[in-house]
mmCIF file of C-alpha atoms and ligand atoms in Angstrom:
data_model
loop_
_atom_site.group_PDB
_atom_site.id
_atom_site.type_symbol
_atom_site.label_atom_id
_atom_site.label_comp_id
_atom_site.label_asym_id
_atom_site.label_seq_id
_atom_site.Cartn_x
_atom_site.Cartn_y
_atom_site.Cartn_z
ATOM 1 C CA UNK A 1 57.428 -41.936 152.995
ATOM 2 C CA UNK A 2 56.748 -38.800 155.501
ATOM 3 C CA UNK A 3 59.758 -37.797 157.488
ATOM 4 C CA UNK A 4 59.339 -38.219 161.245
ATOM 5 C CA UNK A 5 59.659 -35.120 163.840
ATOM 6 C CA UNK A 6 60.904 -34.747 167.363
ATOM 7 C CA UNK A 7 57.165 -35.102 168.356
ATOM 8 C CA UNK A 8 56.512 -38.253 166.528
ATOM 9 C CA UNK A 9 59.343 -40.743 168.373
ATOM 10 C CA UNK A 10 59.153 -38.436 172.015
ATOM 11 C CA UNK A 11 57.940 -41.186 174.037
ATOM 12 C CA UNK A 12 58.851 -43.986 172.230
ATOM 13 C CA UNK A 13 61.203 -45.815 174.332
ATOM 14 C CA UNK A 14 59.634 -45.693 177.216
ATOM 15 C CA UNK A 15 56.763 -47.491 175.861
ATOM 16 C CA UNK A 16 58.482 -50.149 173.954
ATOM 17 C CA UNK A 17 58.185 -53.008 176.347
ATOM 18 C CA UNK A 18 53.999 -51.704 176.295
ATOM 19 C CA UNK A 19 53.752 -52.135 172.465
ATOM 20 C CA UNK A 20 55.721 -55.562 172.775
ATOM 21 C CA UNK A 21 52.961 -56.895 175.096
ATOM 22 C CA UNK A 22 50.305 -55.148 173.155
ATOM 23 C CA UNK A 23 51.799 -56.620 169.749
ATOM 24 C CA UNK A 24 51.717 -60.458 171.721
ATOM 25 C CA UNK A 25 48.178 -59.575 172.522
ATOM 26 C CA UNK A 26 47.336 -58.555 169.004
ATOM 27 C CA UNK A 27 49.326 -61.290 167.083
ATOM 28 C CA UNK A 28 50.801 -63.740 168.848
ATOM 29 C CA UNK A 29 54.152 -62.564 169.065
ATOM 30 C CA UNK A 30 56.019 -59.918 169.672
ATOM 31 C CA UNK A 31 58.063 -57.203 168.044
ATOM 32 C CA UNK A 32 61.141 -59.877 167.755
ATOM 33 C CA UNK A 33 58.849 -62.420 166.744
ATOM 34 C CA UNK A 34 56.738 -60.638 163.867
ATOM 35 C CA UNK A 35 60.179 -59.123 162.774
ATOM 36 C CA UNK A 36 61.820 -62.554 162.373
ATOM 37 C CA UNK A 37 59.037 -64.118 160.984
ATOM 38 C CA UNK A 38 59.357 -60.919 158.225
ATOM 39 C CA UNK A 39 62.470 -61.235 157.611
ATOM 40 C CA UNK A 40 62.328 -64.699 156.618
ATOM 41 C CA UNK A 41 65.932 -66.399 157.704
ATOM 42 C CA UNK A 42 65.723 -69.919 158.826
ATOM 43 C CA UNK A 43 69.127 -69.892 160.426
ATOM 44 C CA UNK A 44 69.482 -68.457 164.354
ATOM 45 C CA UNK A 45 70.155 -64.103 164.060
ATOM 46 C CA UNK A 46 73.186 -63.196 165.002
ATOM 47 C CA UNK A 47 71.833 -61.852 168.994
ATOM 48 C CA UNK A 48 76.095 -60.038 169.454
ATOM 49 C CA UNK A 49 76.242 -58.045 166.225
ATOM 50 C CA UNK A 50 77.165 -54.306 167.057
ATOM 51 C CA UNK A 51 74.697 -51.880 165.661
ATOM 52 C CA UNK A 52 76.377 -48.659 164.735
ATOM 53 C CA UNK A 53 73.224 -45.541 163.905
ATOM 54 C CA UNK A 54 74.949 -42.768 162.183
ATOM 55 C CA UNK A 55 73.156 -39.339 162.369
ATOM 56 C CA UNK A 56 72.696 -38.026 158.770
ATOM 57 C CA UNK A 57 72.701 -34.142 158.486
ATOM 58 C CA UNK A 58 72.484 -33.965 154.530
ATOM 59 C CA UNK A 59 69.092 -32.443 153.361
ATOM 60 C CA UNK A 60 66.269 -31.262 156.304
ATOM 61 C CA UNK A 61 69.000 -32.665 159.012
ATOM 62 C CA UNK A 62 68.994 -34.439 161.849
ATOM 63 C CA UNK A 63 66.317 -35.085 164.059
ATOM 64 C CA UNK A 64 66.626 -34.767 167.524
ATOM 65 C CA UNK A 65 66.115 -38.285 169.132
ATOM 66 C CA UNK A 66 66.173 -39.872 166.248
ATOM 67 C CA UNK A 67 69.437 -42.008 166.382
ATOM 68 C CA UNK A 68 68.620 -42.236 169.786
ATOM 69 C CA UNK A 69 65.638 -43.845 169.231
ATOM 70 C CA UNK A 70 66.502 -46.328 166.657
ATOM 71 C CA UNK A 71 69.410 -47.498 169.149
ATOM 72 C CA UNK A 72 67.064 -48.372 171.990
ATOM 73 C CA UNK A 73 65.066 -50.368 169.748
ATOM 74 C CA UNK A 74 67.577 -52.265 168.341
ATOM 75 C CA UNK A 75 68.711 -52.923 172.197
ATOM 76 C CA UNK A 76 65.612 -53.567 172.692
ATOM 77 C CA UNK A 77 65.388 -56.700 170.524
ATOM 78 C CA UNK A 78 68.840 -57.666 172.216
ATOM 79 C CA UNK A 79 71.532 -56.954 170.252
ATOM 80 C CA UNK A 80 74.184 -54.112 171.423
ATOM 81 C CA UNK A 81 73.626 -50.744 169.539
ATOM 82 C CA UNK A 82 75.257 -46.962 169.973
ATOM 83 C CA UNK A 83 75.067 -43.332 168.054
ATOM 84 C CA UNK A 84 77.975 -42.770 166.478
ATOM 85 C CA UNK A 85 79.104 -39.210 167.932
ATOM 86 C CA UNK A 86 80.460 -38.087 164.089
ATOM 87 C CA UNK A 87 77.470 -37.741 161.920
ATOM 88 C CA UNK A 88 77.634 -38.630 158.001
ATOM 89 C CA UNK A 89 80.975 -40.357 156.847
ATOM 90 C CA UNK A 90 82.557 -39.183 160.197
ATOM 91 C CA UNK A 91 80.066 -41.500 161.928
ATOM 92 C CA UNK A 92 80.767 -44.424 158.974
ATOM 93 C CA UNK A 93 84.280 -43.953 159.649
ATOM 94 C CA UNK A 94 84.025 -44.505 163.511
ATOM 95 C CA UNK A 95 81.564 -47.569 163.242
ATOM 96 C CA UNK A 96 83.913 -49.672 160.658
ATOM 97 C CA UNK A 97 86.924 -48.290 163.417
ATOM 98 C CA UNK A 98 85.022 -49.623 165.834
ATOM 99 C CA UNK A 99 83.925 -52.936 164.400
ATOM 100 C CA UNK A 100 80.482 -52.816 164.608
ATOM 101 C CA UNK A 101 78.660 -54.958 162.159
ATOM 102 C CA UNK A 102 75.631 -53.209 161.070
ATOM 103 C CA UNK A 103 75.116 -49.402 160.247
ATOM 104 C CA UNK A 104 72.056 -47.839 160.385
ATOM 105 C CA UNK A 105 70.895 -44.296 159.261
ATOM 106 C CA UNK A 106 68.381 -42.083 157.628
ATOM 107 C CA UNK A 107 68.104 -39.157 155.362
ATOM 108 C CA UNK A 108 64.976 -37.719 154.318
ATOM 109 C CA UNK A 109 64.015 -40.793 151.840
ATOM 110 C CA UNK A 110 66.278 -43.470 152.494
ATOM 111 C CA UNK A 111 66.661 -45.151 155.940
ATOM 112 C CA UNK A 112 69.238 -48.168 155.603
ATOM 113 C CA UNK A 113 70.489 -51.173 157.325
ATOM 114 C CA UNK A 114 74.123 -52.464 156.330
ATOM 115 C CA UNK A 115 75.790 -55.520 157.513
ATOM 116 C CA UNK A 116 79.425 -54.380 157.093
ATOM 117 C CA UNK A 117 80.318 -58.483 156.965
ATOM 118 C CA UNK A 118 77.881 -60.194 155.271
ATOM 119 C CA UNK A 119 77.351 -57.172 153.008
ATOM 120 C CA UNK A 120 73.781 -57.457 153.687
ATOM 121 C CA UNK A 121 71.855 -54.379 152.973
ATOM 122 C CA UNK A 122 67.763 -53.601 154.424
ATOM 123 C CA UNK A 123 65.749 -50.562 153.310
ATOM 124 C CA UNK A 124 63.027 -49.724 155.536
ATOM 125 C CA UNK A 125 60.016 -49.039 153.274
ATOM 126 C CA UNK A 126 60.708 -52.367 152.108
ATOM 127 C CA UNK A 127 60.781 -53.696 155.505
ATOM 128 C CA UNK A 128 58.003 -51.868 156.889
ATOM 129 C CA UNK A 129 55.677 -53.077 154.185
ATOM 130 C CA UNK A 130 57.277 -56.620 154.549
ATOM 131 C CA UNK A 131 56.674 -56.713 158.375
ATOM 132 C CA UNK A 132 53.039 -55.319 158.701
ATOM 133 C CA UNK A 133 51.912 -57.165 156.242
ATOM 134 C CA UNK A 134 53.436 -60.341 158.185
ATOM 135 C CA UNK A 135 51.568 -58.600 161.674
ATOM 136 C CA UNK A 136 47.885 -58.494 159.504
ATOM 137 C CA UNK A 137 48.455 -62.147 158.573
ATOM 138 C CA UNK A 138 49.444 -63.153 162.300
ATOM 139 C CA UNK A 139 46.602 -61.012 163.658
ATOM 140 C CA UNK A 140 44.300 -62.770 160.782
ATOM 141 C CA UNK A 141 45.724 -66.365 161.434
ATOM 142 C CA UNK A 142 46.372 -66.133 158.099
ATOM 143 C CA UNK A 143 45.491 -64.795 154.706
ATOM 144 C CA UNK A 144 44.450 -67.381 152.447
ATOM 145 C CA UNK A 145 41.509 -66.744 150.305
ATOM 146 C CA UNK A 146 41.009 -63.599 152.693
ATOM 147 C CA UNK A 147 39.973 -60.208 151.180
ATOM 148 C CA UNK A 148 42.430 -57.615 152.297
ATOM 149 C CA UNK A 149 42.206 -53.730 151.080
ATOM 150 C CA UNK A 150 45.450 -51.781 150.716
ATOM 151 C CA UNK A 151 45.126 -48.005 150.726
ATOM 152 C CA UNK A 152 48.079 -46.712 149.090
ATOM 153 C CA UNK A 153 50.374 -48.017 146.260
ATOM 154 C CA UNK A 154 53.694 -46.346 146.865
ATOM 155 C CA UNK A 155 56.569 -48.138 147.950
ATOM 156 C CA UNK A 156 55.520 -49.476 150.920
ATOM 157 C CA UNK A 157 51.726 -50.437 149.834
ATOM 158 C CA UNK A 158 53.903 -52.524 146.834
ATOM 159 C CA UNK A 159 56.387 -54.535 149.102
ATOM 160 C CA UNK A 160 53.190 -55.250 151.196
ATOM 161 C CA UNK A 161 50.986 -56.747 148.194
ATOM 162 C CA UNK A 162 53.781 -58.752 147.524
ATOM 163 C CA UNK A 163 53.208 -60.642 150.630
ATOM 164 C CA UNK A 164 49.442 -60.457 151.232
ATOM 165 C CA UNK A 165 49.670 -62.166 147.881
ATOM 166 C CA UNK A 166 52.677 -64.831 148.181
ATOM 167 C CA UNK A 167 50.220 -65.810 151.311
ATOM 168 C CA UNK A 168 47.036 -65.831 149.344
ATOM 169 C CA UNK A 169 45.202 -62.833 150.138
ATOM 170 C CA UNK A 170 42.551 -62.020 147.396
ATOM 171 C CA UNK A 171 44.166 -58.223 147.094
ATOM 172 C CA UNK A 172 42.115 -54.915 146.259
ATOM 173 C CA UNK A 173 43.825 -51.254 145.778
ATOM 174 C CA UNK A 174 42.972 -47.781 146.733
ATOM 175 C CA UNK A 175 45.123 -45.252 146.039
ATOM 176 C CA UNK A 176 43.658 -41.166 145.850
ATOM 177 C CA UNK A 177 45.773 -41.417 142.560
ATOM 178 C CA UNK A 178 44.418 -43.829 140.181
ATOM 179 C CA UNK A 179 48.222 -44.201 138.072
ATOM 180 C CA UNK A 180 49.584 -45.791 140.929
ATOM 181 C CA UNK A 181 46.903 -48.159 141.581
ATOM 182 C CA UNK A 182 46.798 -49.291 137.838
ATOM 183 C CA UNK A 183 51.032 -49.212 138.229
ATOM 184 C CA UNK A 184 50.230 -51.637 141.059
ATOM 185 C CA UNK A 185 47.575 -53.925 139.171
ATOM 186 C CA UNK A 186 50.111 -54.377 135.925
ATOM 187 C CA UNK A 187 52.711 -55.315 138.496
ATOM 188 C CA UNK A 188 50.524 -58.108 139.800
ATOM 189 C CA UNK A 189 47.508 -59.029 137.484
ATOM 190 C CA UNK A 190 45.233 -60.367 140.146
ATOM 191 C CA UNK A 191 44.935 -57.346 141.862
ATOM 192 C CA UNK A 192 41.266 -55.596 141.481
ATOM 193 C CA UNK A 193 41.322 -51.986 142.101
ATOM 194 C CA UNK A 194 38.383 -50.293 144.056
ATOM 195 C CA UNK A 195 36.350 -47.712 142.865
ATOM 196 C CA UNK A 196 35.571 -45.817 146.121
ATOM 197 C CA UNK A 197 37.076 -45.698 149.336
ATOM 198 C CA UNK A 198 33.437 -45.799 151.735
ATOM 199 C CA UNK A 199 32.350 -48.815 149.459
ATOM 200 C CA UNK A 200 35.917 -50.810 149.657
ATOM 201 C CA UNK A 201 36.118 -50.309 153.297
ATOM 202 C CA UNK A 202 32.564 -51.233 154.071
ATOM 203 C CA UNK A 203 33.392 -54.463 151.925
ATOM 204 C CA UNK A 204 36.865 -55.575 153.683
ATOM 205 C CA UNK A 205 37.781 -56.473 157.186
ATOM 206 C CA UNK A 206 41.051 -56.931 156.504
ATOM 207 C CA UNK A 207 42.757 -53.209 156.114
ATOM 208 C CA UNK A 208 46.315 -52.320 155.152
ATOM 209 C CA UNK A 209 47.220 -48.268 155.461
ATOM 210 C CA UNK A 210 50.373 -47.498 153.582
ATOM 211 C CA UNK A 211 49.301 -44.215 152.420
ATOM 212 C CA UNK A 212 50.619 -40.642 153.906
ATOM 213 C CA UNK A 213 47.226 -39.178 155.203
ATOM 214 C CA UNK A 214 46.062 -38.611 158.399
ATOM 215 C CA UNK A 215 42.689 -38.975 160.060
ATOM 216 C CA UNK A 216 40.511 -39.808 157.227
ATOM 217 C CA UNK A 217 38.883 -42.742 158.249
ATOM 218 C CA UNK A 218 36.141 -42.427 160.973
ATOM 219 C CA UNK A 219 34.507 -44.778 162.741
ATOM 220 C CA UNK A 220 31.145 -45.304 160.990
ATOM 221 C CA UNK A 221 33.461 -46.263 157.864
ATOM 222 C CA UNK A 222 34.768 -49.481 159.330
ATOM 223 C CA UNK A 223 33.697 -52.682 160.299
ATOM 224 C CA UNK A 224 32.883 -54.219 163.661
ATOM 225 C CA UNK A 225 35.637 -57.085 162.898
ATOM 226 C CA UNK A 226 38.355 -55.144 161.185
ATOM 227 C CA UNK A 227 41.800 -55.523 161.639
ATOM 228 C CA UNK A 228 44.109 -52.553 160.227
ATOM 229 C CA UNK A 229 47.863 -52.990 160.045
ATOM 230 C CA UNK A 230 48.930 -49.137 159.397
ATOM 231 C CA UNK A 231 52.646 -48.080 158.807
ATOM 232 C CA UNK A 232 51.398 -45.089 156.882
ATOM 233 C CA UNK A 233 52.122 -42.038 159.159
ATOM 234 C CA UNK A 234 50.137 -40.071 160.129
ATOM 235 C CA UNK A 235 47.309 -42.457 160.954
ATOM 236 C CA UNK A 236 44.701 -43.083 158.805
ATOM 237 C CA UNK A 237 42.207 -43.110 161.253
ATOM 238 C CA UNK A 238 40.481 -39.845 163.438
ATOM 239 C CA UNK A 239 41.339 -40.286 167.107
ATOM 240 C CA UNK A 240 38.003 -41.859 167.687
ATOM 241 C CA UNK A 241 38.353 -44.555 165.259
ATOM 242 C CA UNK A 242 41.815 -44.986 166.368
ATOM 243 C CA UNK A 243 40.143 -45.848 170.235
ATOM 244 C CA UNK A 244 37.579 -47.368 168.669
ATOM 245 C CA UNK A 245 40.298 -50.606 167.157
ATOM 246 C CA UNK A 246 42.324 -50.651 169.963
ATOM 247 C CA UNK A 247 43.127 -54.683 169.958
ATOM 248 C CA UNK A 248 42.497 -55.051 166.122
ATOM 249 C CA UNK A 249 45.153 -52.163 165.300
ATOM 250 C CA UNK A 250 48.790 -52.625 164.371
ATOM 251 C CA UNK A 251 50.395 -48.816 164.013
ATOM 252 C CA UNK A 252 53.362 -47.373 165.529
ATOM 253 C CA UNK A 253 56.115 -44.825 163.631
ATOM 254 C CA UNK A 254 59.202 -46.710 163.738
ATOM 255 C CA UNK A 255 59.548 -50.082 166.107
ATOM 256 C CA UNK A 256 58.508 -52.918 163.426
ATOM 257 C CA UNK A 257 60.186 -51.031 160.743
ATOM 258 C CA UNK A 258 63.232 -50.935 162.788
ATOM 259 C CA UNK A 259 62.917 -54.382 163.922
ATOM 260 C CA UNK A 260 62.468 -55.893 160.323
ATOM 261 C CA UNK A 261 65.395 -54.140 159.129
ATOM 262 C CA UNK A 262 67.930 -55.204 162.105
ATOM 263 C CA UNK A 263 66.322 -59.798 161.686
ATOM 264 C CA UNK A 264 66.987 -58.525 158.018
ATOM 265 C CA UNK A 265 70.670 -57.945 158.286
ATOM 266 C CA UNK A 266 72.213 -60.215 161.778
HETATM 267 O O1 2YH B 301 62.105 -40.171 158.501
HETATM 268 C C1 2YH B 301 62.903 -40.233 157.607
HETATM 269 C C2 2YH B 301 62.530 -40.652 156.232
HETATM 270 N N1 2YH B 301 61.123 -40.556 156.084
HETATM 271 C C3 2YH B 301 62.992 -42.062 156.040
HETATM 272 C C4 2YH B 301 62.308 -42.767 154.930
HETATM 273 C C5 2YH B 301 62.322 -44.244 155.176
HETATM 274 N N2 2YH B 301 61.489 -44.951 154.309
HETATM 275 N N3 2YH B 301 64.177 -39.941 157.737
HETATM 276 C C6 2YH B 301 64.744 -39.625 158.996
HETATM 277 C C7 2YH B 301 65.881 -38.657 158.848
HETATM 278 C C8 2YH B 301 66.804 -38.757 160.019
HETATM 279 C C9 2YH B 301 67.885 -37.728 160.079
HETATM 280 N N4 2YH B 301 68.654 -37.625 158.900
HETATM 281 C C10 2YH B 301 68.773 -38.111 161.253
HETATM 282 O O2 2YH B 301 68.412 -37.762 162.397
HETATM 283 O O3 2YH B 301 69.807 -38.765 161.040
#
């Protein structure tokens, strides 16, 4: 999954309570809502756990705002949540001192949630594909018997099939690297795997991203009805395109993952 910069998360709380409304616009519900729904629990989340997120310097290092970021989300959705001001184990140590409940933090391929308690553990490219492919199907009102194309069969594409198919989608692959489609296709039989990108997308108007290339979709690619849920950063789409779906888009670089993670674990 692509490692987020400074630029990527810059304005990001400040437009949370924007996406939220554009998210109830788009599916129904909002960021809490799609992220429960994800996450599956029947019983109430725990609103007073303690999120501690631990800066992690090991490998490229931190990134500033990151943390920071993560945090206001979590507060966002309503629970209480701080940086830790030791990074690493320093940070680990100082959460459990401080009896917070969940942990959160990131190194260059892993990003964790940890309920300390419950010993409840969420990755997020597990959650991310979990929780936009729960956004498409709200968006869609639903996915059985629907054709949905998913662009990209790494981690996050996989967790994703797995619920576009436990609802019934009717699932095709497209991935630039035809191992990982077949990989995909052997994990789950049913899935057909396109032959060309222009022809899939011209068939489907139900798209998934999870790949980790930007801008190469365009407008005259996709249809007048489709609805794209996107994790993959950067966006697949060209800034057009991208202006063009406004309403029947679901993208943003951290908030649902976030979310999913946090109704995973409280
Ligand atoms: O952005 C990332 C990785 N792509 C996470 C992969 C999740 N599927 N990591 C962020 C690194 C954060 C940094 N270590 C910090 O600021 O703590």
């Amino acid at each position: 999954m692509t490692r987020l910069v400074e630029a990527d998360i810059a304005d990001l709380n400040a437009r949370l309570a924007e996406y939220d409304l554009y998210l109830k616009d788009v599916c129904g519900t909002g960021l809490a809502g799609i992220a429960r729904a994800a996450s599956g629990k029947t019983e109430a989340p725990d609103m007073a756990s303690r999120v501690a997120v631990v800066p992690v310097t090991s490998g490229l290092g931190v990134i500033n705002g990151f943390s920071g970021t993560v945090a206001a989300i979590v507060e966002f959705l309503g629970c209480r949540a701080r940086v830790t001001d030791g990074t690493d184990f320093a940070g680990i140590s100082e959460a459990v001192s401080d009896r917070c409940d969940v942990i959160m933090a990131a190194d260059d391929d892993t990003f964790i949630a940890v309920n300390l308690k419950a010993q409840l553990v969420s990755d997020n490219s597990e959650a991310t594909g979990r929780v936009y492919a729960t956004a498409l199907s709200l968006a869609a009102g639903g996915l059985t018997g629907k054709n949905v194309l998913l662009l990209g069969a790494g981690p996050v594409g996989r967790s994703a099939a797995a619920v576009m198919l436990n609802g019934g989608a009717a699932l095709s692959v497209y991935d630039i690297d035809p191992d990982k489609a077949e990989s995909l296709r052997r994990l789950y039989p049913s899935v057909r795997i396109a032959g060309g990108l222009e022809e899939a997308l011209s068939s489907h108007s139900l798209l998934f991203d999870a790949t980790p290339s930007g801008e190469f979709i365009h407008r005259g690619s996709v249809r007048q009805d489709a609805i794209l849920s996107a994790p993959g950063v950067p966006l697949c789409l060209d800034r057009e395109c991208e202006e063009w779906m406004r309403g029947r888009l679901l993208h943003d670089v951290l908030e649902l993952g976030v979310a999913a993670m946090l109704f995973d674990v409280i």
